[in-house]
Amino acid sequence: MRIVSGIQPTGEIHIGNYLGAIKQWISLQEENECIFFIADLHALTVPYNPKELQDKIIEKLVCYVAAGINPEKSIIFVQSKVKEHAELCWLLNTLCPVGELTRMTQYKDKSKKFKDNINAGLLDYPVLMAADILLYKGQAVPVGKDQEQHVELTRTIARKFNQTFGQTFEEPKELFPKSGAKIMSLTDPKKKMSKSDDPKSYISLFDSPENITKKIMSAETDSGKEVIYNVTKKPGISNLLTIYSLLADKPIKDIEKEFKSKGYGDFKKSLAKVLIDYLEPFRRKQKELQTRDVYVKEILEKGASRAKTIAETTMQEVNEKMGLI
Ligand code: ADP
Ligand code: TRP
């Protein structure tokens, strides 16, 4: 299968991004043709600092590789370096009803959050994402639950293109992990963990052991003291149990048993240790890659060139079908 996915370069990559998206990428790259990129064009739709953007992009590439994406197997690149993304986005814009865009949950949330900057790019965000996927004729898109609507819209646009101009695109399906598709915030377990929130609300893949312990020990928990999974009554503890279970590779039932006669404190201490141990190799690899600038730039250049070859072929076909040649 051809797999396509991306992450925006803003903020720090957290365990929600890892468990929802990147962990799936790592296992998928073994048997599929994978295309993973850093979605810098998407990141321009909310306020950002242009001076910091390049560093953030390199940070994300380092993060992908440190977490286990293999640049020999997968194509890794920066979205804006393959101009066909923006080109296809424009063409697909002409097929996408505005009504579909105004009903997108992410658009509604972000226009509330950034009231003074409701720009056209924010509205058009999902069409660029459809272009990202269709440009490579992506068949499956490994993402977290929050991206479901956007992949659904990609299918709608693909269908409309096929109906209007003849069969061209397969309708891509989203791939969610069985568990962990929506990791919740540590400070408010009713909200999803997000890069753009307070750092106390997430564990970054490269947080120091001290920070991990601090954040987990002060994570919002629920009344009572039993460590049991119950999303409605105990959203905080249930979220921590999900993280524990995925990282320690143990069923939630077994963890509940282990902490049956212990309280939240013991459970949290143990979870902090699980996180510290799991993320230790990531921190080590990150440090090593930070000293290898040339290697990192080479990965991106090679990735962009491989991506461009596929992108040009699709654009040739799309241009012809749309009457531009
Ligand atoms: P954020 O929302 O934290 O800024 P992005 O929008 O860049 O992150 O998302 C990158 C990837 O991580 C997407 O596939 C998204 O679905 C996934 N993702 C984001 N937040 C979470 C979460 N809390 N739990 C699971 N997956 C998530
Ligand atoms: N919109 C995605 C997010 O915020 C990032 C993204 C951009 C993406 N283009 C994509 C994900 C294409 C999958 C496929 O997380």
PDB file of N, CA, C and O in Angstrom, residues 2 4 85 88 92 95 127-139 141 151 153-159 161-162 168-172 310-311 314-315 317-318:
ATOM      1  N   ARG A   2       0.356   2.311  -0.612  1.00  0.00           N
ATOM      2  CA  ARG A   2       1.042   3.603  -0.504  1.00  0.00           C
ATOM      3  C   ARG A   2       0.448   4.361   0.698  1.00  0.00           C
ATOM      4  O   ARG A   2      -0.765   4.596   0.754  1.00  0.00           O
ATOM      5  N   VAL A   4       0.490   7.731   3.241  1.00  0.00           N
ATOM      6  CA  VAL A   4       0.900   9.141   3.313  1.00  0.00           C
ATOM      7  C   VAL A   4       0.462   9.736   4.657  1.00  0.00           C
ATOM      8  O   VAL A   4      -0.673   9.535   5.087  1.00  0.00           O
ATOM      9  N   HIS A  85       2.329  20.344  -4.148  1.00  0.00           N
ATOM     10  CA  HIS A  85       1.287  20.303  -3.106  1.00  0.00           C
ATOM     11  C   HIS A  85       0.365  21.519  -3.251  1.00  0.00           C
ATOM     12  O   HIS A  85      -0.853  21.395  -3.233  1.00  0.00           O
ATOM     13  N   LEU A  88      -1.634  21.371  -6.699  1.00  0.00           N
ATOM     14  CA  LEU A  88      -2.802  20.486  -6.695  1.00  0.00           C
ATOM     15  C   LEU A  88      -3.899  21.047  -5.785  1.00  0.00           C
ATOM     16  O   LEU A  88      -5.082  20.941  -6.086  1.00  0.00           O
ATOM     17  N   LEU A  92      -7.809  21.386  -6.719  1.00  0.00           N
ATOM     18  CA  LEU A  92      -8.856  20.709  -5.935  1.00  0.00           C
ATOM     19  C   LEU A  92      -9.815  21.703  -5.290  1.00  0.00           C
ATOM     20  O   LEU A  92     -10.989  21.385  -5.064  1.00  0.00           O
ATOM     21  N   LEU A  95     -13.070  22.073  -6.814  1.00  0.00           N
ATOM     22  CA  LEU A  95     -14.025  20.962  -6.703  1.00  0.00           C
ATOM     23  C   LEU A  95     -14.646  20.868  -5.317  1.00  0.00           C
ATOM     24  O   LEU A  95     -15.492  20.018  -5.067  1.00  0.00           O
ATOM     25  N   VAL A 127      -8.261  21.175   2.211  1.00  0.00           N
ATOM     26  CA  VAL A 127      -8.061  20.920   0.770  1.00  0.00           C
ATOM     27  C   VAL A 127      -6.568  20.715   0.499  1.00  0.00           C
ATOM     28  O   VAL A 127      -6.176  19.855  -0.292  1.00  0.00           O
ATOM     29  N   LEU A 128      -5.735  21.477   1.204  1.00  0.00           N
ATOM     30  CA  LEU A 128      -4.287  21.254   1.072  1.00  0.00           C
ATOM     31  C   LEU A 128      -3.949  19.849   1.570  1.00  0.00           C
ATOM     32  O   LEU A 128      -3.125  19.143   0.992  1.00  0.00           O
ATOM     33  N   MET A 129      -4.619  19.428   2.619  1.00  0.00           N
ATOM     34  CA  MET A 129      -4.354  18.080   3.147  1.00  0.00           C
ATOM     35  C   MET A 129      -4.812  17.019   2.136  1.00  0.00           C
ATOM     36  O   MET A 129      -4.121  16.010   1.932  1.00  0.00           O
ATOM     37  N   ALA A 130      -5.933  17.268   1.465  1.00  0.00           N
ATOM     38  CA  ALA A 130      -6.394  16.335   0.419  1.00  0.00           C
ATOM     39  C   ALA A 130      -5.355  16.282  -0.699  1.00  0.00           C
ATOM     40  O   ALA A 130      -5.021  15.209  -1.217  1.00  0.00           O
ATOM     41  N   ALA A 131      -4.802  17.459  -1.040  1.00  0.00           N
ATOM     42  CA  ALA A 131      -3.774  17.503  -2.091  1.00  0.00           C
ATOM     43  C   ALA A 131      -2.543  16.708  -1.646  1.00  0.00           C
ATOM     44  O   ALA A 131      -1.964  15.949  -2.436  1.00  0.00           O
ATOM     45  N   ASP A 132      -2.148  16.850  -0.378  1.00  0.00           N
ATOM     46  CA  ASP A 132      -0.985  16.109   0.143  1.00  0.00           C
ATOM     47  C   ASP A 132      -1.144  14.604  -0.092  1.00  0.00           C
ATOM     48  O   ASP A 132      -0.190  13.900  -0.411  1.00  0.00           O
ATOM     49  N   ILE A 133      -2.359  14.137   0.130  1.00  0.00           N
ATOM     50  CA  ILE A 133      -2.606  12.690   0.060  1.00  0.00           C
ATOM     51  C   ILE A 133      -2.768  12.239  -1.396  1.00  0.00           C
ATOM     52  O   ILE A 133      -2.149  11.277  -1.843  1.00  0.00           O
ATOM     53  N   LEU A 134      -3.571  12.987  -2.160  1.00  0.00           N
ATOM     54  CA  LEU A 134      -3.888  12.549  -3.528  1.00  0.00           C
ATOM     55  C   LEU A 134      -2.700  12.719  -4.473  1.00  0.00           C
ATOM     56  O   LEU A 134      -2.556  11.970  -5.433  1.00  0.00           O
ATOM     57  N   LEU A 135      -1.844  13.676  -4.168  1.00  0.00           N
ATOM     58  CA  LEU A 135      -0.652  13.898  -5.001  1.00  0.00           C
ATOM     59  C   LEU A 135       0.174  12.617  -5.120  1.00  0.00           C
ATOM     60  O   LEU A 135       0.795  12.353  -6.136  1.00  0.00           O
ATOM     61  N   TYR A 136       0.160  11.820  -4.062  1.00  0.00           N
ATOM     62  CA  TYR A 136       0.927  10.564  -4.061  1.00  0.00           C
ATOM     63  C   TYR A 136       0.020   9.356  -4.245  1.00  0.00           C
ATOM     64  O   TYR A 136       0.435   8.227  -4.029  1.00  0.00           O
ATOM     65  N   LYS A 137      -1.240   9.620  -4.614  1.00  0.00           N
ATOM     66  CA  LYS A 137      -2.239   8.555  -4.740  1.00  0.00           C
ATOM     67  C   LYS A 137      -2.219   7.668  -3.494  1.00  0.00           C
ATOM     68  O   LYS A 137      -2.177   6.431  -3.581  1.00  0.00           O
ATOM     69  N   GLY A 138      -2.186   8.335  -2.343  1.00  0.00           N
ATOM     70  CA  GLY A 138      -2.152   7.625  -1.056  1.00  0.00           C
ATOM     71  C   GLY A 138      -3.372   6.734  -0.887  1.00  0.00           C
ATOM     72  O   GLY A 138      -4.490   7.127  -1.219  1.00  0.00           O
ATOM     73  N   GLN A 139      -3.147   5.516  -0.389  1.00  0.00           N
ATOM     74  CA  GLN A 139      -4.262   4.597  -0.172  1.00  0.00           C
ATOM     75  C   GLN A 139      -4.681   4.554   1.292  1.00  0.00           C
ATOM     76  O   GLN A 139      -5.814   4.266   1.604  1.00  0.00           O
ATOM     77  N   VAL A 141      -3.985   6.498   5.320  1.00  0.00           N
ATOM     78  CA  VAL A 141      -3.466   7.676   6.005  1.00  0.00           C
ATOM     79  C   VAL A 141      -3.462   7.422   7.522  1.00  0.00           C
ATOM     80  O   VAL A 141      -4.503   7.499   8.165  1.00  0.00           O
ATOM     81  N   VAL A 151      -9.789  13.353   6.379  1.00  0.00           N
ATOM     82  CA  VAL A 151      -9.561  12.237   5.440  1.00  0.00           C
ATOM     83  C   VAL A 151     -10.882  11.919   4.720  1.00  0.00           C
ATOM     84  O   VAL A 151     -10.899  11.604   3.528  1.00  0.00           O
ATOM     85  N   LEU A 153     -13.121  14.103   3.942  1.00  0.00           N
ATOM     86  CA  LEU A 153     -13.252  15.125   2.892  1.00  0.00           C
ATOM     87  C   LEU A 153     -12.344  14.792   1.700  1.00  0.00           C
ATOM     88  O   LEU A 153     -12.712  15.027   0.545  1.00  0.00           O
ATOM     89  N   THR A 154     -11.180  14.233   1.985  1.00  0.00           N
ATOM     90  CA  THR A 154     -10.270  13.831   0.902  1.00  0.00           C
ATOM     91  C   THR A 154     -10.970  12.808  -0.003  1.00  0.00           C
ATOM     92  O   THR A 154     -10.883  12.886  -1.233  1.00  0.00           O
ATOM     93  N   ARG A 155     -11.701  11.881   0.631  1.00  0.00           N
ATOM     94  CA  ARG A 155     -12.438  10.889  -0.181  1.00  0.00           C
ATOM     95  C   ARG A 155     -13.512  11.575  -1.016  1.00  0.00           C
ATOM     96  O   ARG A 155     -13.687  11.269  -2.193  1.00  0.00           O
ATOM     97  N   THR A 156     -14.202  12.537  -0.425  1.00  0.00           N
ATOM     98  CA  THR A 156     -15.258  13.256  -1.158  1.00  0.00           C
ATOM     99  C   THR A 156     -14.650  13.963  -2.374  1.00  0.00           C
ATOM    100  O   THR A 156     -15.204  13.919  -3.482  1.00  0.00           O
ATOM    101  N   ILE A 157     -13.521  14.615  -2.165  1.00  0.00           N
ATOM    102  CA  ILE A 157     -12.876  15.351  -3.271  1.00  0.00           C
ATOM    103  C   ILE A 157     -12.384  14.370  -4.343  1.00  0.00           C
ATOM    104  O   ILE A 157     -12.548  14.614  -5.547  1.00  0.00           O
ATOM    105  N   ALA A 158     -11.815  13.241  -3.922  1.00  0.00           N
ATOM    106  CA  ALA A 158     -11.325  12.243  -4.886  1.00  0.00           C
ATOM    107  C   ALA A 158     -12.486  11.740  -5.748  1.00  0.00           C
ATOM    108  O   ALA A 158     -12.380  11.636  -6.975  1.00  0.00           O
ATOM    109  N   ARG A 159     -13.612  11.467  -5.072  1.00  0.00           N
ATOM    110  CA  ARG A 159     -14.798  10.961  -5.786  1.00  0.00           C
ATOM    111  C   ARG A 159     -15.267  11.992  -6.804  1.00  0.00           C
ATOM    112  O   ARG A 159     -15.557  11.672  -7.958  1.00  0.00           O
ATOM    113  N   PHE A 161     -13.567  14.349  -8.217  1.00  0.00           N
ATOM    114  CA  PHE A 161     -12.605  14.445  -9.319  1.00  0.00           C
ATOM    115  C   PHE A 161     -12.856  13.298 -10.310  1.00  0.00           C
ATOM    116  O   PHE A 161     -12.947  13.517 -11.529  1.00  0.00           O
ATOM    117  N   ASN A 162     -12.967  12.089  -9.762  1.00  0.00           N
ATOM    118  CA  ASN A 162     -13.163  10.913 -10.628  1.00  0.00           C
ATOM    119  C   ASN A 162     -14.439  11.035 -11.451  1.00  0.00           C
ATOM    120  O   ASN A 162     -14.459  10.717 -12.639  1.00  0.00           O
ATOM    121  N   THR A 168      -9.210   8.550 -11.508  1.00  0.00           N
ATOM    122  CA  THR A 168      -7.819   8.958 -11.316  1.00  0.00           C
ATOM    123  C   THR A 168      -7.310   8.551  -9.933  1.00  0.00           C
ATOM    124  O   THR A 168      -6.206   8.031  -9.807  1.00  0.00           O
ATOM    125  N   PHE A 169      -8.138   8.819  -8.911  1.00  0.00           N
ATOM    126  CA  PHE A 169      -7.671   8.605  -7.538  1.00  0.00           C
ATOM    127  C   PHE A 169      -8.453   7.484  -6.853  1.00  0.00           C
ATOM    128  O   PHE A 169      -9.670   7.386  -7.005  1.00  0.00           O
ATOM    129  N   GLU A 170      -7.713   6.693  -6.069  1.00  0.00           N
ATOM    130  CA  GLU A 170      -8.369   5.748  -5.181  1.00  0.00           C
ATOM    131  C   GLU A 170      -8.845   6.564  -3.971  1.00  0.00           C
ATOM    132  O   GLU A 170      -8.191   7.553  -3.623  1.00  0.00           O
ATOM    133  N   GLU A 171      -9.947   6.153  -3.339  1.00  0.00           N
ATOM    134  CA  GLU A 171     -10.379   6.889  -2.146  1.00  0.00           C
ATOM    135  C   GLU A 171      -9.576   6.388  -0.938  1.00  0.00           C
ATOM    136  O   GLU A 171      -9.691   5.226  -0.571  1.00  0.00           O
ATOM    137  N   PRO A 172      -8.748   7.246  -0.327  1.00  0.00           N
ATOM    138  CA  PRO A 172      -7.886   6.775   0.766  1.00  0.00           C
ATOM    139  C   PRO A 172      -8.661   6.518   2.049  1.00  0.00           C
ATOM    140  O   PRO A 172      -9.670   7.175   2.312  1.00  0.00           O
ATOM    141  N   ILE A 310       7.245  11.373  -7.965  1.00  0.00           N
ATOM    142  CA  ILE A 310       5.859  10.863  -7.945  1.00  0.00           C
ATOM    143  C   ILE A 310       4.891  12.027  -8.185  1.00  0.00           C
ATOM    144  O   ILE A 310       3.950  11.926  -8.977  1.00  0.00           O
ATOM    145  N   ALA A 311       5.162  13.158  -7.525  1.00  0.00           N
ATOM    146  CA  ALA A 311       4.254  14.314  -7.612  1.00  0.00           C
ATOM    147  C   ALA A 311       4.132  14.822  -9.061  1.00  0.00           C
ATOM    148  O   ALA A 311       3.036  15.150  -9.529  1.00  0.00           O
ATOM    149  N   THR A 314       1.807  12.611 -11.146  1.00  0.00           N
ATOM    150  CA  THR A 314       0.378  12.841 -10.849  1.00  0.00           C
ATOM    151  C   THR A 314      -0.081  14.158 -11.460  1.00  0.00           C
ATOM    152  O   THR A 314      -1.162  14.243 -12.060  1.00  0.00           O
ATOM    153  N   MET A 315       0.745  15.212 -11.335  1.00  0.00           N
ATOM    154  CA  MET A 315       0.324  16.517 -11.850  1.00  0.00           C
ATOM    155  C   MET A 315       0.158  16.501 -13.369  1.00  0.00           C
ATOM    156  O   MET A 315      -0.733  17.151 -13.913  1.00  0.00           O
ATOM    157  N   GLU A 317      -0.855  14.000 -15.141  1.00  0.00           N
ATOM    158  CA  GLU A 317      -2.140  13.346 -15.390  1.00  0.00           C
ATOM    159  C   GLU A 317      -3.318  14.276 -15.036  1.00  0.00           C
ATOM    160  O   GLU A 317      -4.266  14.410 -15.810  1.00  0.00           O
ATOM    161  N   VAL A 318      -3.197  14.941 -13.878  1.00  0.00           N
ATOM    162  CA  VAL A 318      -4.293  15.814 -13.430  1.00  0.00           C
ATOM    163  C   VAL A 318      -4.453  16.998 -14.392  1.00  0.00           C
ATOM    164  O   VAL A 318      -5.567  17.347 -14.810  1.00  0.00           O
TER     165      VAL A 318
END
